[in-house]
Amino acid sequence: MKDPATLRILHQGRYNAAPLVFAAPGRVNLIGEHTDYAEGFVMPAAIDFATLAAISPRTDGQVVLYAENFAEERSYPADALPTAATGHWSDYPLGVLSILAGEGYRIPPLSLSLWGDVPLGSGLSSSASVEVATATALLGLLGATIPGPLLARLCQRAENEFVGANCGIMDQFISANGKADHALLLDCRDLSYLLAPIPHDVALVIANTMVKHSIAGAGYTTRRAEVEEACAILATHRPEIKFLRDATVEYLDEIPTNSLKRARHVITENLRTVAAADALLHGDLAELGRLMHQAHISYSQDFEGSCPEADTMVDLAQNLPGLIGARLTGGGFGGCTINLVEKRHAAAFSATLKQRYHQATGIEPEIHICHASAGAHPIA
Ligand code: GAF
């Protein structure tokens, strides 16, 4: 579909009403993994895969949700919306409506059509893009606005409290606040951020290992628990440590367990992420690439958040012409690698990586040359 005009026509045909249309993107994280819920730093960019949402009012008292990707519609009384998740795609929009209702927003009878091209289960934040698209569409219908950082927090709450996935703030934040041609360095403690331009001659090459990623899965949940355990151990001696953001590597010999390695990843990743933003702002791409490489090693060896296929994808990229830096992106245990590549080499880089990965693993990967894109916005 890609073209919002097609969703507009589809919605009009189904619901006999001219909709407002909005887009909210997926994301790729350049660096800063499993640091967001430790109140640390992340540096994602919004990408040109997105969820589109078309919305219009109804007069029959119903909230009607339609997902074009699943060709499926669900309908509920606007004054008695479900209050619990059912493991269905509708959990994501319903979660957002539920959180916004809890914040005092009126949920009027409405039709909402969703369509997206963020690949599912690939670690590119399809769920966050559905949440942010839904919230933006509802606010558009109500003629209301919420500042981007708060909107992100409410969508994160929809995922934590309604859907039941214990994610941090990164994905919803970048989907709501991203800027075209920029990466965003976010301080997850106070949600302050700065935008760093991505040079025009640099491409974001996203390579999907085709190993499914899930933040509801055991890997993400276990690692998050280990990070929190490490923090709790440190806090017994140093009550000023509320999150791993507050710790430094010198404290690590106080941690007697496996959590030490997880904590070392988080603490050093925060340092790398801030340094990477600095390198990007100063045009030092070699340093940025070096930090991304270090980040992958730390993610794979200390955090044990990678998988053999992602390690292979990163290794195979190393000596290809044009590579600036490569690492596994997102929540881990599968999903995609992000490769920063000189634009003039991007097409050849992608073709060779695809062929090498297939040869090495027997898996046909999907490789996308993406652009840093705008956060959630209306489509005229
Ligand atoms: C997933 C989560 F949703 C984010 O909050 C973040 O923790 C990320 O994994 C790991 O950096 O995308």
mmCIF file with all atom_site columns, C-alpha atoms in Angstrom, residues 32-232:
data_model
loop_
_atom_site.group_PDB
_atom_site.id
_atom_site.type_symbol
_atom_site.label_atom_id
_atom_site.label_alt_id
_atom_site.label_comp_id
_atom_site.label_asym_id
_atom_site.label_entity_id
_atom_site.label_seq_id
_atom_site.pdbx_PDB_ins_code
_atom_site.Cartn_x
_atom_site.Cartn_y
_atom_site.Cartn_z
_atom_site.occupancy
_atom_site.B_iso_or_equiv
_atom_site.pdbx_formal_charge
_atom_site.auth_seq_id
_atom_site.auth_comp_id
_atom_site.auth_asym_id
_atom_site.auth_atom_id
_atom_site.pdbx_PDB_model_num
ATOM 1   C CA . GLY A 1 32  ? 22.382  2.258   23.333 1.00 0.00 ? 32  GLY A CA 1
ATOM 2   C CA . GLU A 1 33  ? 20.756  -1.140  23.903 1.00 0.00 ? 33  GLU A CA 1
ATOM 3   C CA . HIS A 1 34  ? 18.941  -2.182  27.090 1.00 0.00 ? 34  HIS A CA 1
ATOM 4   C CA . THR A 1 35  ? 19.889  1.150   28.619 1.00 0.00 ? 35  THR A CA 1
ATOM 5   C CA . ASP A 1 36  ? 16.505  2.872   28.422 1.00 0.00 ? 36  ASP A CA 1
ATOM 6   C CA . TYR A 1 37  ? 14.899  1.087   31.378 1.00 0.00 ? 37  TYR A CA 1
ATOM 7   C CA . ALA A 1 38  ? 18.125  1.683   33.355 1.00 0.00 ? 38  ALA A CA 1
ATOM 8   C CA . GLU A 1 39  ? 17.508  5.437   32.872 1.00 0.00 ? 39  GLU A CA 1
ATOM 9   C CA . GLY A 1 40  ? 20.504  5.648   30.527 1.00 0.00 ? 40  GLY A CA 1
ATOM 10  C CA . PHE A 1 41  ? 21.087  6.871   26.971 1.00 0.00 ? 41  PHE A CA 1
ATOM 11  C CA . VAL A 1 42  ? 19.894  5.640   23.564 1.00 0.00 ? 42  VAL A CA 1
ATOM 12  C CA . MET A 1 43  ? 20.427  6.978   20.052 1.00 0.00 ? 43  MET A CA 1
ATOM 13  C CA . PRO A 1 44  ? 17.761  5.742   17.625 1.00 0.00 ? 44  PRO A CA 1
ATOM 14  C CA . ALA A 1 45  ? 16.479  7.158   14.330 1.00 0.00 ? 45  ALA A CA 1
ATOM 15  C CA . ALA A 1 46  ? 12.941  6.888   12.958 1.00 0.00 ? 46  ALA A CA 1
ATOM 16  C CA . ILE A 1 47  ? 12.838  4.990   9.654  1.00 0.00 ? 47  ILE A CA 1
ATOM 17  C CA . ASP A 1 48  ? 10.750  5.035   6.512  1.00 0.00 ? 48  ASP A CA 1
ATOM 18  C CA . PHE A 1 49  ? 8.659   2.041   7.544  1.00 0.00 ? 49  PHE A CA 1
ATOM 19  C CA . ALA A 1 50  ? 5.544   3.217   9.349  1.00 0.00 ? 50  ALA A CA 1
ATOM 20  C CA . THR A 1 51  ? 2.011   2.567   10.579 1.00 0.00 ? 51  THR A CA 1
ATOM 21  C CA . LEU A 1 52  ? -0.661  4.676   8.885  1.00 0.00 ? 52  LEU A CA 1
ATOM 22  C CA . ALA A 1 53  ? -3.876  5.410   10.761 1.00 0.00 ? 53  ALA A CA 1
ATOM 23  C CA . ALA A 1 54  ? -7.102  6.736   9.208  1.00 0.00 ? 54  ALA A CA 1
ATOM 24  C CA . ILE A 1 55  ? -9.754  7.900   11.663 1.00 0.00 ? 55  ILE A CA 1
ATOM 25  C CA . SER A 1 56  ? -13.306 9.274   11.446 1.00 0.00 ? 56  SER A CA 1
ATOM 26  C CA . PRO A 1 57  ? -16.219 9.741   13.878 1.00 0.00 ? 57  PRO A CA 1
ATOM 27  C CA . ARG A 1 58  ? -19.244 7.408   14.047 1.00 0.00 ? 58  ARG A CA 1
ATOM 28  C CA . THR A 1 59  ? -22.807 7.931   15.159 1.00 0.00 ? 59  THR A CA 1
ATOM 29  C CA . ASP A 1 60  ? -23.686 4.402   16.354 1.00 0.00 ? 60  ASP A CA 1
ATOM 30  C CA . GLY A 1 61  ? -21.800 4.410   19.662 1.00 0.00 ? 61  GLY A CA 1
ATOM 31  C CA . GLN A 1 62  ? -19.160 1.928   18.463 1.00 0.00 ? 62  GLN A CA 1
ATOM 32  C CA . VAL A 1 63  ? -15.370 1.982   18.373 1.00 0.00 ? 63  VAL A CA 1
ATOM 33  C CA . VAL A 1 64  ? -14.473 0.035   15.234 1.00 0.00 ? 64  VAL A CA 1
ATOM 34  C CA . LEU A 1 65  ? -10.857 -1.006  14.669 1.00 0.00 ? 65  LEU A CA 1
ATOM 35  C CA . TYR A 1 66  ? -9.728  -2.377  11.319 1.00 0.00 ? 66  TYR A CA 1
ATOM 36  C CA . ALA A 1 67  ? -6.260  -3.767  10.497 1.00 0.00 ? 67  ALA A CA 1
ATOM 37  C CA . GLU A 1 68  ? -5.682  -3.942  6.765  1.00 0.00 ? 68  GLU A CA 1
ATOM 38  C CA . ASN A 1 69  ? -2.593  -6.148  7.317  1.00 0.00 ? 69  ASN A CA 1
ATOM 39  C CA . PHE A 1 70  ? -4.815  -8.833  8.851  1.00 0.00 ? 70  PHE A CA 1
ATOM 40  C CA . ALA A 1 71  ? -7.975  -7.899  6.890  1.00 0.00 ? 71  ALA A CA 1
ATOM 41  C CA . GLU A 1 72  ? -9.793  -8.026  10.223 1.00 0.00 ? 72  GLU A CA 1
ATOM 42  C CA . GLU A 1 73  ? -12.238 -5.744  12.030 1.00 0.00 ? 73  GLU A CA 1
ATOM 43  C CA . ARG A 1 74  ? -13.163 -5.571  15.728 1.00 0.00 ? 74  ARG A CA 1
ATOM 44  C CA . SER A 1 75  ? -16.017 -3.539  17.172 1.00 0.00 ? 75  SER A CA 1
ATOM 45  C CA . TYR A 1 76  ? -16.775 -2.474  20.773 1.00 0.00 ? 76  TYR A CA 1
ATOM 46  C CA . PRO A 1 77  ? -19.196 -0.093  22.518 1.00 0.00 ? 77  PRO A CA 1
ATOM 47  C CA . ALA A 1 78  ? -17.306 3.177   23.044 1.00 0.00 ? 78  ALA A CA 1
ATOM 48  C CA . ASP A 1 79  ? -18.557 3.354   26.632 1.00 0.00 ? 79  ASP A CA 1
ATOM 49  C CA . ALA A 1 80  ? -17.500 -0.217  27.497 1.00 0.00 ? 80  ALA A CA 1
ATOM 50  C CA . LEU A 1 81  ? -14.106 -0.813  25.894 1.00 0.00 ? 81  LEU A CA 1
ATOM 51  C CA . PRO A 1 82  ? -12.153 -3.949  26.873 1.00 0.00 ? 82  PRO A CA 1
ATOM 52  C CA . THR A 1 83  ? -10.015 -3.483  29.958 1.00 0.00 ? 83  THR A CA 1
ATOM 53  C CA . ALA A 1 84  ? -7.636  -6.416  29.440 1.00 0.00 ? 84  ALA A CA 1
ATOM 54  C CA . ALA A 1 85  ? -5.439  -7.734  26.636 1.00 0.00 ? 85  ALA A CA 1
ATOM 55  C CA . THR A 1 86  ? -6.382  -10.871 24.725 1.00 0.00 ? 86  THR A CA 1
ATOM 56  C CA . GLY A 1 87  ? -3.159  -11.508 22.799 1.00 0.00 ? 87  GLY A CA 1
ATOM 57  C CA . HIS A 1 88  ? -4.674  -10.029 19.636 1.00 0.00 ? 88  HIS A CA 1
ATOM 58  C CA . TRP A 1 89  ? -3.414  -7.168  17.404 1.00 0.00 ? 89  TRP A CA 1
ATOM 59  C CA . SER A 1 90  ? -6.250  -5.002  18.773 1.00 0.00 ? 90  SER A CA 1
ATOM 60  C CA . ASP A 1 91  ? -4.482  -4.968  22.191 1.00 0.00 ? 91  ASP A CA 1
ATOM 61  C CA . TYR A 1 92  ? -2.160  -2.226  20.910 1.00 0.00 ? 92  TYR A CA 1
ATOM 62  C CA . PRO A 1 93  ? -4.773  0.337   19.812 1.00 0.00 ? 93  PRO A CA 1
ATOM 63  C CA . LEU A 1 94  ? -7.086  -0.654  22.698 1.00 0.00 ? 94  LEU A CA 1
ATOM 64  C CA . GLY A 1 95  ? -4.228  -0.214  25.168 1.00 0.00 ? 95  GLY A CA 1
ATOM 65  C CA . VAL A 1 96  ? -3.662  3.318   23.915 1.00 0.00 ? 96  VAL A CA 1
ATOM 66  C CA . LEU A 1 97  ? -7.380  4.162   24.125 1.00 0.00 ? 97  LEU A CA 1
ATOM 67  C CA . SER A 1 98  ? -7.497  2.723   27.635 1.00 0.00 ? 98  SER A CA 1
ATOM 68  C CA . ILE A 1 99  ? -4.494  4.748   28.873 1.00 0.00 ? 99  ILE A CA 1
ATOM 69  C CA . LEU A 1 100 ? -5.750  7.952   27.256 1.00 0.00 ? 100 LEU A CA 1
ATOM 70  C CA . ALA A 1 101 ? -9.225  7.388   28.738 1.00 0.00 ? 101 ALA A CA 1
ATOM 71  C CA . GLY A 1 102 ? -7.546  6.951   32.144 1.00 0.00 ? 102 GLY A CA 1
ATOM 72  C CA . GLU A 1 103 ? -5.877  10.325  31.590 1.00 0.00 ? 103 GLU A CA 1
ATOM 73  C CA . GLY A 1 104 ? -9.281  11.926  31.110 1.00 0.00 ? 104 GLY A CA 1
ATOM 74  C CA . TYR A 1 105 ? -9.521  11.942  27.310 1.00 0.00 ? 105 TYR A CA 1
ATOM 75  C CA . ARG A 1 106 ? -12.974 11.207  25.926 1.00 0.00 ? 106 ARG A CA 1
ATOM 76  C CA . ILE A 1 107 ? -13.053 8.201   23.576 1.00 0.00 ? 107 ILE A CA 1
ATOM 77  C CA . PRO A 1 108 ? -15.838 9.007   21.130 1.00 0.00 ? 108 PRO A CA 1
ATOM 78  C CA . PRO A 1 109 ? -17.441 6.483   18.779 1.00 0.00 ? 109 PRO A CA 1
ATOM 79  C CA . LEU A 1 110 ? -14.930 6.173   15.920 1.00 0.00 ? 110 LEU A CA 1
ATOM 80  C CA . SER A 1 111 ? -13.638 4.105   13.026 1.00 0.00 ? 111 SER A CA 1
ATOM 81  C CA . LEU A 1 112 ? -9.875  3.544   12.948 1.00 0.00 ? 112 LEU A CA 1
ATOM 82  C CA . SER A 1 113 ? -8.180  1.838   9.990  1.00 0.00 ? 113 SER A CA 1
ATOM 83  C CA . LEU A 1 114 ? -4.558  0.783   10.451 1.00 0.00 ? 114 LEU A CA 1
ATOM 84  C CA . TRP A 1 115 ? -2.023  -0.343  7.930  1.00 0.00 ? 115 TRP A CA 1
ATOM 85  C CA . GLY A 1 116 ? 1.726   -0.732  8.398  1.00 0.00 ? 116 GLY A CA 1
ATOM 86  C CA . ASP A 1 117 ? 4.879   -1.880  6.657  1.00 0.00 ? 117 ASP A CA 1
ATOM 87  C CA . VAL A 1 118 ? 7.194   -2.119  9.684  1.00 0.00 ? 118 VAL A CA 1
ATOM 88  C CA . PRO A 1 119 ? 8.239   -5.783  9.438  1.00 0.00 ? 119 PRO A CA 1
ATOM 89  C CA . LEU A 1 120 ? 6.711   -7.669  12.393 1.00 0.00 ? 120 LEU A CA 1
ATOM 90  C CA . GLY A 1 121 ? 8.979   -9.430  14.885 1.00 0.00 ? 121 GLY A CA 1
ATOM 91  C CA . SER A 1 122 ? 12.098  -7.874  13.387 1.00 0.00 ? 122 SER A CA 1
ATOM 92  C CA . GLY A 1 123 ? 13.067  -5.513  16.221 1.00 0.00 ? 123 GLY A CA 1
ATOM 93  C CA . LEU A 1 124 ? 12.080  -2.377  14.294 1.00 0.00 ? 124 LEU A CA 1
ATOM 94  C CA . SER A 1 125 ? 9.279   -1.367  16.707 1.00 0.00 ? 125 SER A CA 1
ATOM 95  C CA . SER A 1 126 ? 6.132   -2.225  14.823 1.00 0.00 ? 126 SER A CA 1
ATOM 96  C CA . SER A 1 127 ? 4.188   -2.189  18.120 1.00 0.00 ? 127 SER A CA 1
ATOM 97  C CA . ALA A 1 128 ? 5.380   1.275   19.127 1.00 0.00 ? 128 ALA A CA 1
ATOM 98  C CA . SER A 1 129 ? 4.458   2.592   15.691 1.00 0.00 ? 129 SER A CA 1
ATOM 99  C CA . VAL A 1 130 ? 0.905   1.205   16.044 1.00 0.00 ? 130 VAL A CA 1
ATOM 100 C CA . GLU A 1 131 ? 0.584   2.741   19.514 1.00 0.00 ? 131 GLU A CA 1
ATOM 101 C CA . VAL A 1 132 ? 1.892   6.157   18.490 1.00 0.00 ? 132 VAL A CA 1
ATOM 102 C CA . ALA A 1 133 ? -0.195  6.131   15.287 1.00 0.00 ? 133 ALA A CA 1
ATOM 103 C CA . THR A 1 134 ? -3.324  5.329   17.312 1.00 0.00 ? 134 THR A CA 1
ATOM 104 C CA . ALA A 1 135 ? -2.646  8.028   19.900 1.00 0.00 ? 135 ALA A CA 1
ATOM 105 C CA . THR A 1 136 ? -1.865  10.629  17.251 1.00 0.00 ? 136 THR A CA 1
ATOM 106 C CA . ALA A 1 137 ? -5.018  9.749   15.315 1.00 0.00 ? 137 ALA A CA 1
ATOM 107 C CA . LEU A 1 138 ? -7.256  9.923   18.396 1.00 0.00 ? 138 LEU A CA 1
ATOM 108 C CA . LEU A 1 139 ? -5.795  13.286  19.403 1.00 0.00 ? 139 LEU A CA 1
ATOM 109 C CA . GLY A 1 140 ? -6.291  14.495  15.823 1.00 0.00 ? 140 GLY A CA 1
ATOM 110 C CA . LEU A 1 141 ? -9.948  13.470  15.963 1.00 0.00 ? 141 LEU A CA 1
ATOM 111 C CA . LEU A 1 142 ? -10.407 15.218  19.324 1.00 0.00 ? 142 LEU A CA 1
ATOM 112 C CA . GLY A 1 143 ? -8.537  18.314  18.135 1.00 0.00 ? 143 GLY A CA 1
ATOM 113 C CA . ALA A 1 144 ? -6.179  17.868  21.108 1.00 0.00 ? 144 ALA A CA 1
ATOM 114 C CA . THR A 1 145 ? -2.382  17.826  21.361 1.00 0.00 ? 145 THR A CA 1
ATOM 115 C CA . ILE A 1 146 ? 0.019   16.257  23.843 1.00 0.00 ? 146 ILE A CA 1
ATOM 116 C CA . PRO A 1 147 ? 3.746   17.137  23.836 1.00 0.00 ? 147 PRO A CA 1
ATOM 117 C CA . GLY A 1 148 ? 5.795   14.405  22.084 1.00 0.00 ? 148 GLY A CA 1
ATOM 118 C CA . PRO A 1 149 ? 7.711   13.197  25.176 1.00 0.00 ? 149 PRO A CA 1
ATOM 119 C CA . LEU A 1 150 ? 4.492   12.789  27.194 1.00 0.00 ? 150 LEU A CA 1
ATOM 120 C CA . LEU A 1 151 ? 2.755   11.104  24.270 1.00 0.00 ? 151 LEU A CA 1
ATOM 121 C CA . ALA A 1 152 ? 5.627   8.601   24.158 1.00 0.00 ? 152 ALA A CA 1
ATOM 122 C CA . ARG A 1 153 ? 5.296   7.939   27.899 1.00 0.00 ? 153 ARG A CA 1
ATOM 123 C CA . LEU A 1 154 ? 1.550   7.272   27.569 1.00 0.00 ? 154 LEU A CA 1
ATOM 124 C CA . CYS A 1 155 ? 2.127   4.869   24.662 1.00 0.00 ? 155 CYS A CA 1
ATOM 125 C CA . GLN A 1 156 ? 4.842   3.093   26.657 1.00 0.00 ? 156 GLN A CA 1
ATOM 126 C CA . ARG A 1 157 ? 2.322   2.731   29.491 1.00 0.00 ? 157 ARG A CA 1
ATOM 127 C CA . ALA A 1 158 ? -0.149  1.181   27.020 1.00 0.00 ? 158 ALA A CA 1
ATOM 128 C CA . GLU A 1 159 ? 2.450   -1.451  26.199 1.00 0.00 ? 159 GLU A CA 1
ATOM 129 C CA . ASN A 1 160 ? 3.521   -2.007  29.840 1.00 0.00 ? 160 ASN A CA 1
ATOM 130 C CA . GLU A 1 161 ? 0.155   -1.869  31.558 1.00 0.00 ? 161 GLU A CA 1
ATOM 131 C CA . PHE A 1 162 ? -2.323  -3.105  28.918 1.00 0.00 ? 162 PHE A CA 1
ATOM 132 C CA . VAL A 1 163 ? -0.387  -5.264  26.443 1.00 0.00 ? 163 VAL A CA 1
ATOM 133 C CA . GLY A 1 164 ? 1.835   -6.556  29.256 1.00 0.00 ? 164 GLY A CA 1
ATOM 134 C CA . ALA A 1 165 ? 5.271   -6.158  27.617 1.00 0.00 ? 165 ALA A CA 1
ATOM 135 C CA . ASN A 1 166 ? 7.865   -4.637  29.933 1.00 0.00 ? 166 ASN A CA 1
ATOM 136 C CA . CYS A 1 167 ? 9.604   -2.346  27.419 1.00 0.00 ? 167 CYS A CA 1
ATOM 137 C CA . GLY A 1 168 ? 11.412  0.932   28.078 1.00 0.00 ? 168 GLY A CA 1
ATOM 138 C CA . ILE A 1 169 ? 10.648  4.334   26.549 1.00 0.00 ? 169 ILE A CA 1
ATOM 139 C CA . MET A 1 170 ? 12.958  4.315   23.513 1.00 0.00 ? 170 MET A CA 1
ATOM 140 C CA . ASP A 1 171 ? 10.690  2.980   20.777 1.00 0.00 ? 171 ASP A CA 1
ATOM 141 C CA . GLN A 1 172 ? 7.637   5.092   21.499 1.00 0.00 ? 172 GLN A CA 1
ATOM 142 C CA . PHE A 1 173 ? 9.845   8.132   22.045 1.00 0.00 ? 173 PHE A CA 1
ATOM 143 C CA . ILE A 1 174 ? 11.544  8.030   18.665 1.00 0.00 ? 174 ILE A CA 1
ATOM 144 C CA . SER A 1 175 ? 8.303   7.171   16.875 1.00 0.00 ? 175 SER A CA 1
ATOM 145 C CA . ALA A 1 176 ? 6.712   10.290  18.387 1.00 0.00 ? 176 ALA A CA 1
ATOM 146 C CA . ASN A 1 177 ? 9.702   12.648  18.245 1.00 0.00 ? 177 ASN A CA 1
ATOM 147 C CA . GLY A 1 178 ? 12.013  11.581  15.406 1.00 0.00 ? 178 GLY A CA 1
ATOM 148 C CA . LYS A 1 179 ? 13.220  14.053  12.809 1.00 0.00 ? 179 LYS A CA 1
ATOM 149 C CA . ALA A 1 180 ? 14.036  13.426  9.140  1.00 0.00 ? 180 ALA A CA 1
ATOM 150 C CA . ASP A 1 181 ? 17.784  12.985  8.463  1.00 0.00 ? 181 ASP A CA 1
ATOM 151 C CA . HIS A 1 182 ? 18.603  12.957  12.185 1.00 0.00 ? 182 HIS A CA 1
ATOM 152 C CA . ALA A 1 183 ? 19.439  10.510  14.943 1.00 0.00 ? 183 ALA A CA 1
ATOM 153 C CA . LEU A 1 184 ? 18.142  11.387  18.411 1.00 0.00 ? 184 LEU A CA 1
ATOM 154 C CA . LEU A 1 185 ? 20.223  11.096  21.569 1.00 0.00 ? 185 LEU A CA 1
ATOM 155 C CA . LEU A 1 186 ? 17.739  10.571  24.408 1.00 0.00 ? 186 LEU A CA 1
ATOM 156 C CA . ASP A 1 187 ? 18.475  10.821  28.099 1.00 0.00 ? 187 ASP A CA 1
ATOM 157 C CA . CYS A 1 188 ? 15.948  8.295   29.396 1.00 0.00 ? 188 CYS A CA 1
ATOM 158 C CA . ARG A 1 189 ? 16.160  9.785   32.899 1.00 0.00 ? 189 ARG A CA 1
ATOM 159 C CA . ASP A 1 190 ? 14.575  13.149  32.161 1.00 0.00 ? 190 ASP A CA 1
ATOM 160 C CA . LEU A 1 191 ? 13.546  12.639  28.492 1.00 0.00 ? 191 LEU A CA 1
ATOM 161 C CA . SER A 1 192 ? 15.722  15.535  27.348 1.00 0.00 ? 192 SER A CA 1
ATOM 162 C CA . TYR A 1 193 ? 17.155  14.933  23.899 1.00 0.00 ? 193 TYR A CA 1
ATOM 163 C CA . LEU A 1 194 ? 19.289  16.342  21.149 1.00 0.00 ? 194 LEU A CA 1
ATOM 164 C CA . LEU A 1 195 ? 19.121  15.744  17.418 1.00 0.00 ? 195 LEU A CA 1
ATOM 165 C CA . ALA A 1 196 ? 22.292  14.845  15.524 1.00 0.00 ? 196 ALA A CA 1
ATOM 166 C CA . PRO A 1 197 ? 22.209  15.176  11.711 1.00 0.00 ? 197 PRO A CA 1
ATOM 167 C CA . ILE A 1 198 ? 23.069  12.035  9.774  1.00 0.00 ? 198 ILE A CA 1
ATOM 168 C CA . PRO A 1 199 ? 25.329  13.092  6.873  1.00 0.00 ? 199 PRO A CA 1
ATOM 169 C CA . HIS A 1 200 ? 23.616  12.939  3.465  1.00 0.00 ? 200 HIS A CA 1
ATOM 170 C CA . ASP A 1 201 ? 26.212  10.517  2.125  1.00 0.00 ? 201 ASP A CA 1
ATOM 171 C CA . VAL A 1 202 ? 25.504  7.933   4.853  1.00 0.00 ? 202 VAL A CA 1
ATOM 172 C CA . ALA A 1 203 ? 22.847  5.208   4.409  1.00 0.00 ? 203 ALA A CA 1
ATOM 173 C CA . LEU A 1 204 ? 21.101  3.168   7.100  1.00 0.00 ? 204 LEU A CA 1
ATOM 174 C CA . VAL A 1 205 ? 21.291  -0.392  5.818  1.00 0.00 ? 205 VAL A CA 1
ATOM 175 C CA . ILE A 1 206 ? 19.027  -2.633  7.891  1.00 0.00 ? 206 ILE A CA 1
ATOM 176 C CA . ALA A 1 207 ? 19.689  -6.344  7.520  1.00 0.00 ? 207 ALA A CA 1
ATOM 177 C CA . ASN A 1 208 ? 17.017  -8.697  8.826  1.00 0.00 ? 208 ASN A CA 1
ATOM 178 C CA . THR A 1 209 ? 18.473  -11.976 10.109 1.00 0.00 ? 209 THR A CA 1
ATOM 179 C CA . MET A 1 210 ? 14.931  -13.402 9.787  1.00 0.00 ? 210 MET A CA 1
ATOM 180 C CA . VAL A 1 211 ? 15.285  -14.758 13.342 1.00 0.00 ? 211 VAL A CA 1
ATOM 181 C CA . LYS A 1 212 ? 12.134  -13.577 15.117 1.00 0.00 ? 212 LYS A CA 1
ATOM 182 C CA . HIS A 1 213 ? 12.512  -11.034 17.899 1.00 0.00 ? 213 HIS A CA 1
ATOM 183 C CA . SER A 1 214 ? 9.938   -10.435 20.644 1.00 0.00 ? 214 SER A CA 1
ATOM 184 C CA . ILE A 1 215 ? 10.018  -8.127  23.648 1.00 0.00 ? 215 ILE A CA 1
ATOM 185 C CA . ALA A 1 216 ? 7.382   -10.321 25.233 1.00 0.00 ? 216 ALA A CA 1
ATOM 186 C CA . GLY A 1 217 ? 9.833   -13.230 24.921 1.00 0.00 ? 217 GLY A CA 1
ATOM 187 C CA . ALA A 1 218 ? 11.943  -14.837 27.645 1.00 0.00 ? 218 ALA A CA 1
ATOM 188 C CA . GLY A 1 219 ? 15.221  -13.269 26.447 1.00 0.00 ? 219 GLY A CA 1
ATOM 189 C CA . TYR A 1 220 ? 14.219  -9.633  26.885 1.00 0.00 ? 220 TYR A CA 1
ATOM 190 C CA . THR A 1 221 ? 12.408  -10.318 30.153 1.00 0.00 ? 221 THR A CA 1
ATOM 191 C CA . THR A 1 222 ? 15.293  -12.301 31.665 1.00 0.00 ? 222 THR A CA 1
ATOM 192 C CA . ARG A 1 223 ? 17.898  -9.713  30.727 1.00 0.00 ? 223 ARG A CA 1
ATOM 193 C CA . ARG A 1 224 ? 15.811  -6.901  32.140 1.00 0.00 ? 224 ARG A CA 1
ATOM 194 C CA . ALA A 1 225 ? 15.456  -8.840  35.402 1.00 0.00 ? 225 ALA A CA 1
ATOM 195 C CA . GLU A 1 226 ? 19.232  -9.401  35.516 1.00 0.00 ? 226 GLU A CA 1
ATOM 196 C CA . VAL A 1 227 ? 19.898  -5.706  34.999 1.00 0.00 ? 227 VAL A CA 1
ATOM 197 C CA . GLU A 1 228 ? 17.496  -4.864  37.802 1.00 0.00 ? 228 GLU A CA 1
ATOM 198 C CA . GLU A 1 229 ? 19.070  -7.510  40.038 1.00 0.00 ? 229 GLU A CA 1
ATOM 199 C CA . ALA A 1 230 ? 22.544  -6.045  39.430 1.00 0.00 ? 230 ALA A CA 1
ATOM 200 C CA . CYS A 1 231 ? 21.211  -2.631  40.353 1.00 0.00 ? 231 CYS A CA 1
ATOM 201 C CA . ALA A 1 232 ? 19.564  -3.931  43.515 1.00 0.00 ? 232 ALA A CA 1
#
